CSV table of C-alpha atoms and ligand atoms in Angstrom, one decimal:
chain,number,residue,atom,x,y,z
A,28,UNK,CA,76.9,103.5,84.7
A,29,UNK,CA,74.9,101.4,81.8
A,30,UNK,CA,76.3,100.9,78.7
A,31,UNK,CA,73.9,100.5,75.7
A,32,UNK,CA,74.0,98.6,72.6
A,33,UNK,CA,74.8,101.4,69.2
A,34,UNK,CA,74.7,100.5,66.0
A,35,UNK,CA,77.6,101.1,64.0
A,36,UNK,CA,75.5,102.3,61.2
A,37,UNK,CA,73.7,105.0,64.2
A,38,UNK,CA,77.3,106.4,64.9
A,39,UNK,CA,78.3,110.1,63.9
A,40,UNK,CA,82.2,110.2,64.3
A,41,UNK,CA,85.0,111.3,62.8
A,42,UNK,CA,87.5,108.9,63.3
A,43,UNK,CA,90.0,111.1,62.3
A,44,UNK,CA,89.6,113.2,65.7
A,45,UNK,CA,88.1,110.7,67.9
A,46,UNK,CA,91.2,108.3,66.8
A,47,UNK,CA,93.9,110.9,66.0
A,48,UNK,CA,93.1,113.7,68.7
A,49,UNK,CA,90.8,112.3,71.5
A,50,UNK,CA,92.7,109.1,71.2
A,51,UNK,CA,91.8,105.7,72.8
A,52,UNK,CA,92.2,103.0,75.0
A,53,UNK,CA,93.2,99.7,74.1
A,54,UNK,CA,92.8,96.9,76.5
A,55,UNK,CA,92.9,92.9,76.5
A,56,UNK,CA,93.1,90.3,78.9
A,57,UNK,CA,90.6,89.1,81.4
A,58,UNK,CA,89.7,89.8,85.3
A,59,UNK,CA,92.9,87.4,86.0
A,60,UNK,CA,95.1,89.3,84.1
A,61,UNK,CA,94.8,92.6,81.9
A,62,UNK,CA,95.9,95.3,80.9
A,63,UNK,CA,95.4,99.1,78.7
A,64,UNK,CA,97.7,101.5,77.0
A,65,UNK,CA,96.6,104.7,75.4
A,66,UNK,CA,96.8,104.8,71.3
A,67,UNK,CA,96.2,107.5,68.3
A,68,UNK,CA,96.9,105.3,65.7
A,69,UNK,CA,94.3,103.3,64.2
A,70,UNK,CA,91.1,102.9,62.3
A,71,UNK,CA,87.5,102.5,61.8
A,72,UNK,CA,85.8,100.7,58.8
A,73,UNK,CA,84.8,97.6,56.5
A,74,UNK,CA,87.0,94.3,55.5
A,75,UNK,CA,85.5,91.9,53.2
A,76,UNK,CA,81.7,93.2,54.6
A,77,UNK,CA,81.9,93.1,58.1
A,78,UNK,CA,82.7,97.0,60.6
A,79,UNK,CA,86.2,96.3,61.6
A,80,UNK,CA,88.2,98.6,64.2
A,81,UNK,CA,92.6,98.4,63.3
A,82,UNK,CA,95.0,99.3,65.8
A,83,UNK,CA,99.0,98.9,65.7
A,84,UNK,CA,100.7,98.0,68.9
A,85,UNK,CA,104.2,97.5,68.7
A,86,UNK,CA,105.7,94.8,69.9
A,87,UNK,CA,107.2,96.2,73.0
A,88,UNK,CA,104.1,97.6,74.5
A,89,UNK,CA,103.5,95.2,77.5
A,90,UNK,CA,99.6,95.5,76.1
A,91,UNK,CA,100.4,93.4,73.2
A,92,UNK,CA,100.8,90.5,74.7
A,93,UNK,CA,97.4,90.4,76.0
A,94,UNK,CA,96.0,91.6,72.7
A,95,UNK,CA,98.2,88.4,71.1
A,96,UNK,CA,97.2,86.0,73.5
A,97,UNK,CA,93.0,86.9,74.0
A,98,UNK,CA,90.6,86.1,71.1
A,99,UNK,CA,89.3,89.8,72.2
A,100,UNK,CA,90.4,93.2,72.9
A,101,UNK,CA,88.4,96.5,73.4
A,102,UNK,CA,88.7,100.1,72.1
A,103,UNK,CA,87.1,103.0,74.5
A,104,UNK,CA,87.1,106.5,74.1
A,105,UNK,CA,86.8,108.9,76.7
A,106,UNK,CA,85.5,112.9,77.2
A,107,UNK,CA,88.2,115.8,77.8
A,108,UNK,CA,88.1,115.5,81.7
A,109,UNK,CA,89.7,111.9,81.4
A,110,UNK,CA,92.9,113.4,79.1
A,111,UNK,CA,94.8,113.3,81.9
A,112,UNK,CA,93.9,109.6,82.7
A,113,UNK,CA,94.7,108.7,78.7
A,114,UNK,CA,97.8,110.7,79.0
A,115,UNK,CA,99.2,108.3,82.2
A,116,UNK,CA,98.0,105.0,80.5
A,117,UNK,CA,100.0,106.1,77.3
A,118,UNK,CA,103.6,107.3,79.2
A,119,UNK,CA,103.9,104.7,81.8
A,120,UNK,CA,103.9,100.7,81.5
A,121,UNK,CA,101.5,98.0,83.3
A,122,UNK,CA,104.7,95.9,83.4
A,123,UNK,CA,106.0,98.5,86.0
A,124,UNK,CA,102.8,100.1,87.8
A,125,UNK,CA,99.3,99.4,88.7
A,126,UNK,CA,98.4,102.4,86.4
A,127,UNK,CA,94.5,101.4,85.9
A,128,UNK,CA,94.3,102.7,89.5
A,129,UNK,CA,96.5,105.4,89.2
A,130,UNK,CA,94.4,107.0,86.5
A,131,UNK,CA,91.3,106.5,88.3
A,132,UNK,CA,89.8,103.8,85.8
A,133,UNK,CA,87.3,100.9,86.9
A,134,UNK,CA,87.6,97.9,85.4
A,135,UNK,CA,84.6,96.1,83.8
A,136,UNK,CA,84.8,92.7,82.8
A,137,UNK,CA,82.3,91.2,80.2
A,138,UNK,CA,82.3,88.4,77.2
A,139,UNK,CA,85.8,87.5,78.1
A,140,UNK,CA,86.8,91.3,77.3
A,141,UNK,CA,88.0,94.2,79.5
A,142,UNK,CA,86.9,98.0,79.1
A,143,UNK,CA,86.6,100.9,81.8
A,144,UNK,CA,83.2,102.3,83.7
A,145,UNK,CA,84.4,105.8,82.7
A,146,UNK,CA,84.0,105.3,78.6
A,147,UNK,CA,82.0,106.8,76.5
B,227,LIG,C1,98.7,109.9,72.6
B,227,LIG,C2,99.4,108.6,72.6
B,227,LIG,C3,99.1,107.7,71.5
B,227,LIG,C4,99.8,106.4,71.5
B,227,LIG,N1,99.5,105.6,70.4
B,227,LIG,C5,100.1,104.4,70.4
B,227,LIG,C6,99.7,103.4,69.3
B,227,LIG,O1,98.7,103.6,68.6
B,227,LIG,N2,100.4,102.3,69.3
B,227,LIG,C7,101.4,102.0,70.1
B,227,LIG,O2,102.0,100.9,70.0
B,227,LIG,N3,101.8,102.8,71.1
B,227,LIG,C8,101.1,104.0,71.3
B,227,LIG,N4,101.4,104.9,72.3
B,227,LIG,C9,102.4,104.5,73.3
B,227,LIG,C10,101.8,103.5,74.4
B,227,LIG,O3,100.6,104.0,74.9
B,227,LIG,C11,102.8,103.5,75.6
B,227,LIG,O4,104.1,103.1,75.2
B,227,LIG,C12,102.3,102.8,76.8
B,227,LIG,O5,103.0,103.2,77.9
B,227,LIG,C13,102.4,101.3,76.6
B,227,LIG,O6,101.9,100.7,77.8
B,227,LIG,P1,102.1,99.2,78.2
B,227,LIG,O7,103.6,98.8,78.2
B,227,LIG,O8,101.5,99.0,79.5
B,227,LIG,O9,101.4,98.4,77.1
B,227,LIG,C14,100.8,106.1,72.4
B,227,LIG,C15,101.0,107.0,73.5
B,227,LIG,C16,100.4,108.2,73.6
B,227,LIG,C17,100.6,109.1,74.7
């Protein structure tokens, strides 16, 4: 599947449901090492003039480590028929299980930054 480039200014969300209700995937890391937990707490807007994108990952989420240690990290959001796949990523732990594969996600690695085929 091809991605394209949006504009920011070209988007029609609400972040309120697409953050709050269709939640997200957060993911850092690189080919060698990765990995993606499933958040509903967040934000879309502007600091000092540039579009900026906030998430909160506590500190024992195995994610943040990767999101501390990577100059990058990527936000995805996903249609209804992946819920199940967002729902997985959120409960269990990469520290514990390979659970990229168990929800069925493929990996794409670009610009030192890792997001899944399946996105939006
Ligand atoms: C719907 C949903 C939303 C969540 N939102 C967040 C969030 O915004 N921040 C956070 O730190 N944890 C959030 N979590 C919990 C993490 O996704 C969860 O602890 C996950 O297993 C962490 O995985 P990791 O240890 O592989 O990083 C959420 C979980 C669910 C199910």
């Amino acid at each position: 599947m091809g991605f394209r480039e949006v504009k920011a200014e070209e988007l029609s969300i609400n972040p309120f449901t697409l953050i709050g209700k269709e939640w997200l995937l957060i993911t850092a890391g690189t080919e060698n090492a990765f990995n993606t937990m499933t958040a509903s707490w967040g934000g879309l807007g502007v600091f000092w003039n540039k579009n900026a994108a906030t998430i909160y990952v506590r500190p024992t989420r195995y994610t943040r480590k990767f999101v501390d240690d990577n100059d990058t990290f990527t936000i995805s959001f996903y249609k209804e028929e992946y819920r199940k796949a967002l729902a997985l990523c959120g409960k269990v732990s990469g520290r514990d299980v390979n659970k990229v594969e168990q929800a069925g996600l493929t990996p794409v690695f670009e610009d030192n930054a890792t997001y899944f085929e399946e996105a939006g």
